[in-house]
């Protein structure tokens, strides 16, 4: 077999592996969401419907986890509890470094699944009222919060960046731009429309105010969303938090796998077209 | 109680309070039965649940609700039924029944205070918060809670003229109202409320005192258990945890001392099982099964509440009716959540049958 044929076979196998990873990540995501919504319902049952509802959400929410791209793969950046925060609660996944730290998005852990969770892999139905509201809260983009001592300038910088990202998303169907607009975050490369990120974040490692974090450098780190519902919450609510965190990791893993599938498919299409 | 006291209670109770006792026993007959819950569990959508509940006592409150239905809408409509019943009872109550019925609502008042303060901390609109407050716990100056910056202001500006005033201790602090302090305030107020309620029913005496003492003891123990469970892994210290337990109950004082130092569920279980009534309850739990604990405690509470209706000429039936309705609303909410999330296999995990 020729080298090019061997390479084509390897690429085909890699694409199939990526497709399998994608399906597994999708299944893990569905399972984590299903378990999370049920745990949320259990928390409402235990603590009371008035204590676990959309009424506990703050009027201005800041993302505790952001999506970061190093040009090859997506990863999660979690706020560091050591940074100044309006709440003393620690974030679910944090590192010792300051600023935003990369979280492991490649292996959605199943350790937090509830003991009695349903193991069916079918996609869950629509969540309950509080569940849908909580899930929506998990993906609400970070509002441009006034920074300490420089609120107007920071807010204007964020607004301008969001506007640039929206324009870039309209001009390109890239997943990075779409995600950046939706979650109100930098796409990793400033405002380059359709361009590759310049990697100023340094390989996705923990950065403290460097590169794309400059606009968020003076914004207080967000507190833990669990504290919205009080300091003494039911264990089922803590489980729901962990399960939704797993779901977030699974979503990023699915996105990465999907990117590899597309890249592999494009490569195979190109090699077949070139061969013909 | 002596024979004379029994006789006088039987002879004189109906003079002022017999009508309302009959009314509340009529309300009790409208509670959902096991067959109702079985039918609700067969529903495929929230619309089906609404259609079935329209044929129950909740009918007038659900019939005009527009589609699509949501879980919170069902809960709100069912709560309106309880509020309407309670208001009728309160408006027709003499004394001391009126004061007893007020005592039953002070817990909701505490929840409303915490809701307003927490919502203000999160910069929510006060009007929106007021609309979501429990109607049973409303008082005149509740909207003024939003201006308080610390607990001293909270007491001085608003709560000094409410029934909750006696529950604030003398050592009010000027600490800011953050999540932990609000939680401590909630549980401290509730502890003082339970202690006060227990003293009141003891002063009322008779069958009311006997029955309500048992119910309130169970409530105090259940709260101690929940506080302990929920504080595991939180910033609450052991000493602060101990201060939130009520000063009565089957667990007072030795069981509470063990709960205060418990660090995991097994230690909690060990502390609870030293009390014989709770040993039977915890024996139904498997190792590390915290999820079923709520349901088992609710089942025990419902058993005690249903038993109060076996005796006559006491105020405990009113308290029992309120708690049974609240449990019924919890059941309906759980069924609705399971139906909405396509988790009907788990629906039996949360239903506590009354009859």
XYZ file of C-alpha atoms in Angstrom:
631
model
C 0.000 0.000 0.000
C 1.346 3.435 -0.927
C 2.085 6.066 1.662
C -0.726 8.274 0.448
C -3.128 5.368 0.680
C -1.937 4.603 4.199
C -2.354 8.225 5.165
C -5.843 8.257 3.718
C -6.734 5.176 5.711
C -5.324 6.698 8.873
C -7.264 9.889 8.280
C -10.430 7.882 7.698
C -9.949 5.917 10.901
C -9.224 9.120 12.837
C -12.412 10.657 11.471
C -14.426 7.643 12.523
C -12.846 7.771 15.981
C -13.743 11.443 16.239
C -17.317 10.646 15.184
C -17.530 8.016 17.894
C -16.198 10.473 20.451
C -18.795 12.975 19.281
C -21.638 10.530 19.775
C -20.330 9.553 23.189
C -19.992 13.203 24.205
C -23.531 13.900 23.008
C -24.851 11.000 25.048
C -22.918 12.155 28.120
C -24.276 15.667 27.641
C -27.871 14.452 27.434
C -27.432 12.241 30.475
C -25.806 14.999 32.538
C -28.548 17.487 31.664
C -31.267 14.973 32.423
C -29.750 14.179 35.810
C -29.169 17.854 36.550
C -32.780 18.855 35.887
C -34.037 16.017 38.054
C -31.718 17.015 40.888
C -33.003 20.562 40.544
C -36.555 19.269 40.900
C -35.488 17.312 43.972
C -33.993 20.475 45.429
C -37.279 22.303 44.871
C -39.091 19.429 46.575
C -36.707 19.520 49.527
C -36.191 23.253 50.025
C -39.496 24.550 48.704
C -40.573 25.938 45.359
C -40.136 29.532 46.539
C -36.497 28.999 47.549
C -35.374 27.395 44.293
C -36.790 29.473 41.462
C -35.862 32.133 38.964
C -36.594 34.708 41.653
C -33.247 33.937 43.311
C -31.257 34.897 40.217
C -29.433 38.235 40.466
C -30.440 40.927 38.025
C -26.887 41.080 36.632
C -25.121 37.799 36.168
C -21.473 37.282 35.338
C -20.215 34.139 33.693
C -18.234 31.948 36.042
C -16.944 29.871 33.146
C -15.846 31.053 29.724
C -15.006 29.326 26.499
C -11.499 29.735 25.218
C -9.954 28.623 21.963
C -6.266 28.115 21.266
C -6.894 27.688 17.572
C -6.987 23.913 17.734
C -9.420 23.013 20.478
C -11.936 24.684 22.717
C -11.510 24.691 26.460
C -13.227 26.078 29.524
C -11.777 28.904 31.577
C -13.087 29.026 35.123
C -12.939 32.044 37.413
C -10.423 31.764 40.232
C -11.910 32.141 43.714
C -8.696 33.882 44.850
C -9.624 36.858 42.697
C -11.786 39.603 44.273
C -15.353 38.503 44.241
C -18.709 39.773 45.445
C -19.313 36.372 47.009
C -16.984 34.343 49.162
C -18.129 31.044 47.693
C -15.474 29.091 45.778
C -16.070 28.241 42.142
C -16.672 24.630 41.194
C -13.341 24.118 39.391
C -10.481 26.440 40.109
C -6.739 26.528 40.082
C -4.206 28.190 42.293
C -3.302 30.755 39.657
C -4.978 34.123 39.483
C -7.518 35.183 36.896
C -9.139 32.568 34.698
C -7.847 29.003 34.735
C -8.370 26.306 32.155
C -10.619 23.492 33.230
C -10.461 19.990 31.877
C -13.070 19.864 29.151
C -11.897 16.663 27.490
C -13.154 14.125 30.031
C -16.634 14.854 31.304
C -16.595 13.183 34.698
C -19.365 10.830 35.625
C -18.421 10.934 39.301
C -21.057 13.536 40.100
C -23.979 11.629 38.644
C -26.697 11.167 41.190
C -27.155 7.754 42.716
C -30.630 7.290 41.448
C -30.253 8.917 38.058
C -31.879 7.294 35.108
C -29.281 5.749 32.840
C -31.324 5.926 29.694
C -29.344 7.587 26.971
C -32.319 9.000 25.114
C -32.470 12.745 24.927
C -34.348 14.227 27.836
C -37.529 16.163 27.372
C -37.909 19.793 28.169
C -36.964 20.689 31.701
C -39.299 22.055 34.340
C -39.784 25.707 34.906
C -36.950 26.163 37.363
C -34.807 23.741 35.440
C -35.184 25.663 32.227
C -34.546 28.902 34.029
C -31.440 27.516 35.734
C -30.153 26.077 32.491
C -30.730 29.397 30.831
C -28.825 31.067 33.622
C -25.873 28.794 32.988
C -25.474 30.132 29.462
C -26.472 33.763 29.901
C -23.597 35.849 28.543
C -21.603 37.909 30.986
C -23.138 41.329 31.285
C -20.747 44.205 30.827
C -20.202 44.983 34.501
C -18.767 48.285 35.612
C -15.192 47.699 36.724
C -13.775 49.060 39.908
C -12.673 52.656 39.350
C -13.056 52.465 35.601
C -16.559 51.340 35.009
C -17.546 53.406 32.016
C -14.385 52.699 30.056
C -14.520 48.957 30.688
C -18.214 48.771 29.782
C -17.662 50.665 26.571
C -14.716 48.406 25.692
C -16.845 45.314 26.176
C -19.752 46.762 24.199
C -17.467 47.616 21.315
C -15.926 44.181 21.382
C -19.343 42.521 21.367
C -20.402 44.640 18.414
C -17.259 43.668 16.489
C -17.898 40.027 17.271
C -21.495 40.242 16.057
C -20.317 41.719 12.761
C -17.677 39.029 12.473
C -20.237 36.319 13.146
C -22.475 37.659 10.418
C -19.605 37.561 7.942
C -18.458 34.110 8.888
C -20.187 30.929 9.890
C -17.255 29.946 12.073
C -18.199 28.213 15.279
C -15.756 30.348 17.259
C -17.397 33.607 16.270
C -20.896 32.287 16.908
C -19.979 31.013 20.327
C -18.131 34.209 21.201
C -21.164 36.345 20.353
C -23.596 34.050 22.140
C -21.613 33.910 25.364
C -20.332 37.471 25.262
C -16.679 36.422 25.340
C -13.603 37.036 23.297
C -13.086 34.617 20.424
C -9.485 34.187 21.483
C -8.011 36.395 18.763
C -9.399 39.843 19.393
C -11.789 41.060 16.706
C -10.221 39.327 13.716
C -13.180 38.428 11.586
C -12.787 34.806 10.601
C -9.144 34.911 11.515
C -7.279 32.461 13.646
C -6.732 33.482 17.220
C -3.258 34.698 17.937
C -2.886 32.452 20.894
C -2.162 35.338 23.193
C -3.723 33.369 26.007
C -0.760 31.058 25.937
C -1.867 27.554 25.022
C -5.038 27.746 27.001
C -3.195 27.757 30.285
C -4.141 29.854 33.305
C -3.711 33.496 32.533
C -4.112 36.439 34.769
C -5.193 39.469 32.830
C -3.088 38.718 29.795
C -4.250 38.795 26.187
C -7.996 38.495 25.836
C -8.413 38.784 29.594
C -7.483 42.482 29.560
C -11.096 43.573 29.224
C -12.030 41.449 32.230
C -8.983 42.266 34.325
C -10.734 44.830 36.495
C -14.099 43.085 36.675
C -14.651 41.317 39.997
C -14.614 37.563 39.659
C -18.136 36.104 39.754
C -19.306 34.285 42.835
C -20.568 30.741 42.903
C -24.122 30.515 41.521
C -25.028 28.075 44.287
C -24.901 30.973 46.743
C -27.888 32.590 44.996
C -30.123 30.046 46.713
C -28.675 30.587 50.185
C -25.733 29.312 52.161
C -27.480 26.198 53.450
C -28.748 24.419 50.374
C -29.921 20.856 50.006
C -27.430 18.210 48.839
C -29.550 17.688 45.729
C -28.897 21.286 44.669
C -25.148 20.751 45.028
C -25.525 17.622 42.920
C -27.401 19.597 40.290
C -24.560 22.123 40.166
C -22.010 19.365 39.665
C -24.126 17.690 36.983
C -24.555 20.910 35.030
C -20.790 21.458 35.247
C -20.315 17.986 33.773
C -22.795 18.879 31.060
C -20.770 21.973 30.196
C -17.612 19.895 29.911
C -19.433 17.353 27.759
C -20.690 20.125 25.477
C -17.160 21.396 24.932
C -15.903 17.863 24.311
C -18.683 17.366 21.772
C -17.762 20.618 20.035
C -14.116 19.586 19.844
C -15.034 16.160 18.501
C -17.364 17.747 15.946
C -14.554 20.004 14.791
C -12.277 16.996 14.300
C -15.016 15.165 12.377
C -15.497 18.132 10.061
C -11.781 18.544 9.572
C -11.405 14.861 8.822
C -14.355 14.866 6.429
C -12.988 17.919 4.613
C -9.607 16.267 4.332
C -11.057 13.060 2.960
C -13.249 14.976 0.524
C -10.195 16.847 -0.696
C -8.102 13.704 -1.107
C -10.898 11.924 -2.996
C -11.410 14.965 -5.251
C -7.676 15.241 -5.881
C -7.432 11.556 -6.665
C -10.257 11.770 -9.159
C -55.689 16.462 81.682
C -58.110 15.810 84.497
C -61.645 14.539 83.967
C -63.026 17.978 84.698
C -60.774 19.633 82.204
C -61.669 17.052 79.572
C -65.357 17.568 80.189
C -65.148 21.333 80.092
C -63.129 21.195 76.913
C -65.721 18.968 75.247
C -68.586 21.092 76.447
C -67.218 24.522 75.745
C -65.043 24.112 72.645
C -67.942 24.105 70.214
C -69.361 27.332 71.607
C -66.773 29.418 69.772
C -64.699 27.074 67.651
C -66.988 24.189 66.696
C -68.078 25.717 63.419
C -64.558 26.248 62.163
C -63.487 22.788 63.243
C -66.312 21.409 61.121
C -65.253 23.617 58.229
C -61.652 22.445 58.368
C -62.742 18.817 58.533
C -64.720 19.490 55.369
C -61.635 20.970 53.765
C -59.710 17.868 54.774
C -62.128 15.659 52.822
C -61.057 17.531 49.670
C -57.446 16.418 49.929
C -56.211 14.192 47.122
C -56.392 10.460 47.714
C -54.145 7.618 46.557
C -56.322 6.988 43.516
C -56.051 10.663 42.578
C -52.268 10.458 42.712
C -52.281 7.237 40.674
C -54.343 8.982 38.013
C -52.064 11.999 38.065
C -49.051 9.752 37.593
C -50.623 8.465 34.361
C -50.760 11.938 32.855
C -48.572 12.517 29.832
C -48.506 16.317 29.821
C -49.036 19.225 32.175
C -52.302 19.922 30.386
C -53.522 16.478 31.420
C -52.594 17.246 35.022
C -54.469 20.522 34.856
C -57.488 18.755 33.323
C -57.551 16.177 36.094
C -57.097 18.716 38.896
C -59.975 20.736 37.481
C -62.240 17.989 38.810
C -60.869 18.351 42.355
C -61.036 21.142 44.925
C -58.456 23.009 42.843
C -60.911 23.309 39.958
C -62.025 26.918 40.433
C -58.405 28.055 40.682
C -57.152 26.163 37.632
C -60.035 26.264 35.214
C -59.271 29.664 33.723
C -55.517 29.313 33.477
C -54.392 29.660 29.874
C -52.166 27.221 28.058
C -49.339 26.375 28.000
C -49.116 25.192 31.557
C -45.965 25.373 33.629
C -45.018 23.774 36.881
C -44.920 27.098 38.693
C -48.415 27.937 37.442
C -49.785 24.716 38.896
C -48.079 25.400 42.212
C -49.377 28.973 42.310
C -52.950 27.919 41.614
C -52.865 25.208 44.247
C -51.393 27.667 46.751
C -54.251 30.089 46.043
C -56.673 27.397 47.163
C -54.858 27.050 50.505
C -54.717 30.820 50.942
C -58.453 31.192 50.269
C -59.308 28.474 52.780
C -56.996 29.914 55.406
C -58.351 33.418 55.011
C -61.895 32.163 55.527
C -60.846 30.392 58.697
C -58.952 33.433 59.999
C -61.749 35.849 59.282
C -64.213 33.733 61.235
C -61.940 32.829 64.146
C -62.344 34.146 67.660
C -59.684 34.168 70.307
C -57.455 32.404 71.112
C -57.947 30.504 67.859
C -57.193 33.639 65.848
C -53.856 33.986 67.545
C -53.162 30.293 66.968
C -53.900 30.669 63.259
C -51.581 33.677 63.136
C -48.831 31.656 64.742
C -49.217 29.077 61.982
C -48.365 31.744 59.408
C -45.313 33.319 61.026
C -43.066 30.802 59.291
C -44.290 32.114 55.933
C -43.683 35.646 57.168
C -40.054 34.778 57.876
C -39.713 33.271 54.397
C -41.145 36.430 52.834
C -38.712 38.631 54.761
C -35.775 36.550 53.585
C -37.096 36.565 50.016
C -37.324 40.364 49.920
C -33.916 40.869 51.553
C -32.205 38.331 49.291
C -33.869 39.728 46.208
C -32.770 43.238 47.150
C -29.230 41.963 47.639
C -29.393 40.633 44.077
C -30.818 43.926 42.809
C -34.162 42.461 41.811
C -37.235 44.617 41.371
C -39.129 44.928 44.660
C -42.530 44.792 42.987
C -41.644 41.539 41.302
C -40.559 40.098 44.636
C -43.739 41.231 46.365
C -45.859 39.461 43.762
C -44.076 36.206 44.519
C -44.334 36.419 48.308
C -46.516 33.875 50.075
C -49.863 35.581 50.738
C -50.121 33.850 54.108
C -47.052 35.715 55.340
C -47.755 39.250 54.148
C -47.704 42.263 56.431
C -48.157 45.969 55.841
C -44.619 47.305 55.734
C -43.070 44.408 53.854
C -42.103 46.570 50.881
C -39.934 48.709 53.179
C -37.573 45.796 53.722
C -35.746 46.757 50.568
C -34.192 49.860 52.170
C -32.474 48.037 55.036
C -28.690 47.768 54.811
C -28.019 45.572 57.836
C -29.902 43.629 60.461
C -30.138 46.533 62.854
C -31.857 48.605 60.160
C -34.038 45.655 59.279
C -35.341 45.498 62.807
C -35.462 49.204 63.563
C -37.122 50.358 60.349
C -39.534 47.559 59.550
C -39.783 44.509 61.738
C -40.157 46.246 65.090
C -43.904 46.660 64.387
C -44.472 43.121 63.155
C -45.099 39.885 65.028
C -41.500 38.907 64.252
C -40.080 41.657 66.475
C -39.754 39.478 69.589
C -37.715 36.975 67.612
C -34.832 39.347 67.077
C -32.290 38.935 69.819
C -30.893 41.807 71.826
C -27.460 41.504 70.260
C -28.405 42.865 66.870
C -25.397 43.514 64.712
C -24.597 46.022 62.056
C -23.158 43.345 59.817
C -24.059 43.647 56.183
C -26.718 41.350 54.847
C -24.791 38.827 52.766
C -25.852 35.289 51.884
C -24.472 33.659 55.022
C -25.827 36.275 57.413
C -29.243 36.082 55.751
C -29.257 32.325 56.132
C -28.279 32.604 59.793
C -30.977 35.229 60.268
C -33.599 32.968 58.657
C -32.792 30.024 60.863
C -32.381 32.129 64.007
C -35.796 33.699 63.468
C -37.354 30.322 62.814
C -35.785 28.895 65.937
C -37.189 31.727 68.052
C -40.563 31.314 66.339
C -40.732 27.610 67.112
C -39.757 28.204 70.724
C -42.444 30.880 71.021
C -45.081 28.737 69.299
C -44.314 25.858 71.652
C -44.708 28.172 74.656
C -48.002 29.457 73.321
C -49.567 26.039 72.784
C -48.337 25.018 76.239
C -50.193 28.005 77.695
C -53.323 27.080 75.716
C -53.032 23.626 77.213
C -55.569 20.843 76.933
C -55.681 18.613 73.888
C -54.281 21.434 71.778
C -51.178 21.606 73.956
C -50.638 17.862 73.862
C -51.052 17.423 70.132
C -49.265 20.565 69.045
C -46.321 19.838 71.351
C -45.707 16.583 69.521
C -46.064 18.160 66.095
C -43.785 21.065 66.936
C -41.205 18.723 68.488
C -41.044 16.787 65.259
C -40.756 20.028 63.297
C -37.879 21.193 65.504
C -36.076 17.876 65.092
C -36.593 17.872 61.347
C -35.209 21.363 61.041
C -32.184 20.396 63.104
C -31.604 17.460 60.782
C -31.956 19.591 57.638
C -29.693 22.323 58.963
C -27.038 19.733 59.739
C -27.327 18.055 56.346
C -27.284 21.313 54.414
C -24.378 22.782 56.373
C -22.011 19.944 55.503
C -19.411 21.451 53.215
C -20.518 25.002 53.929
C -18.841 27.798 55.884
C -21.132 27.384 58.890
C -19.103 26.521 61.981
C -20.135 23.932 64.536
C -20.933 26.562 67.144
C -23.074 28.545 64.724
C -24.834 25.370 63.680
C -25.613 24.512 67.288
C -27.133 27.964 67.834
C -29.674 27.366 65.063
C -31.276 24.328 66.724
C -34.512 24.891 68.656
C -34.562 24.535 72.424
C -36.951 21.623 72.490
C -37.694 18.385 70.681
C -36.782 14.757 71.095
C -33.196 15.491 70.065
C -32.771 18.251 72.645
C -30.134 18.487 74.067
C -27.981 15.403 73.598
C -29.025 14.513 70.075
C -28.477 18.087 68.987
C -25.012 18.072 70.574
C -24.088 15.080 68.421
C -25.627 16.597 65.311
C -23.655 19.791 65.850
C -20.352 17.943 65.427
C -21.451 15.600 62.632
C -19.356 15.905 59.472
C -21.045 13.411 57.157
C -24.296 11.550 56.685
C -23.175 8.475 58.574
C -22.454 10.523 61.707
C -25.835 12.211 61.346
C -27.472 8.840 61.008
C -25.656 7.592 64.094
C -26.876 10.594 66.096
C -30.481 10.215 64.930
C -30.669 6.492 65.528
C -29.962 6.974 69.221
C -33.473 8.381 69.464
C -35.913 5.417 69.234
C -38.653 7.088 67.138
C -36.085 8.099 64.539
C -34.315 4.783 64.617
C -37.382 3.216 63.007
C -37.359 5.927 60.352
C -33.683 5.652 59.518
C -33.839 1.861 59.422
C -35.781 2.241 56.183
C -32.864 4.062 54.597
C -30.059 2.297 52.866
C -26.424 3.223 53.449
C -25.685 6.746 52.234
C -29.221 7.232 50.875
C -29.735 10.907 51.510
C -32.176 11.405 48.661
C -34.903 9.299 50.258
C -34.502 11.014 53.625
C -36.737 13.930 52.670
C -39.554 11.666 51.592
C -39.292 9.505 54.691
C -39.422 12.503 57.005
C -42.386 13.910 55.122
C -44.128 10.550 55.400
C -43.659 10.559 59.162
C -44.950 14.105 59.368
C -48.037 13.239 57.306
C -48.701 10.233 59.519
C -48.684 12.459 62.601
C -50.803 15.122 60.913
C -53.464 12.649 59.816
C -53.629 11.251 63.331
C -54.547 14.692 64.719
C -57.935 14.404 63.044
C -58.687 11.362 65.177
C -59.332 13.665 68.169
C -61.802 16.504 68.475
C -61.990 19.856 70.228
C -58.491 21.101 69.607
C -56.703 23.545 67.322
C -54.208 21.040 65.993
C -56.495 20.152 63.106
C -55.991 23.609 61.617
C -52.220 23.342 61.710
C -52.489 19.811 60.319
C -54.707 20.941 57.460
C -52.251 23.638 56.427
C -49.301 21.243 56.476
C -51.215 18.520 54.626
C -52.167 20.987 51.898
C -48.568 22.097 51.597
C -47.485 18.478 51.254
C -50.131 17.963 48.606
C -48.813 20.955 46.684
C -45.316 19.471 46.933
C -46.650 16.198 45.540
C -48.350 17.934 42.620
C -45.188 19.913 41.901
C -43.091 16.735 41.897
C -45.482 14.927 39.580
C -45.539 17.920 37.245
C -41.733 18.117 37.187
C -41.421 14.395 36.405
C -43.989 14.657 33.626
C -42.341 17.751 32.152
C -38.885 16.144 32.244
C -40.041 12.768 30.945
C -38.894 11.110 34.165
C -42.068 9.239 35.033
C -40.068 6.309 36.344
C -38.976 8.541 39.243
C -42.398 9.942 40.069
C -42.922 7.616 43.035
C -39.747 8.943 44.672
C -41.479 12.096 45.817
C -45.169 11.356 46.386
C -46.257 11.136 50.018
C -49.730 9.650 50.165
C -52.126 11.156 52.656
C -54.972 8.672 52.595
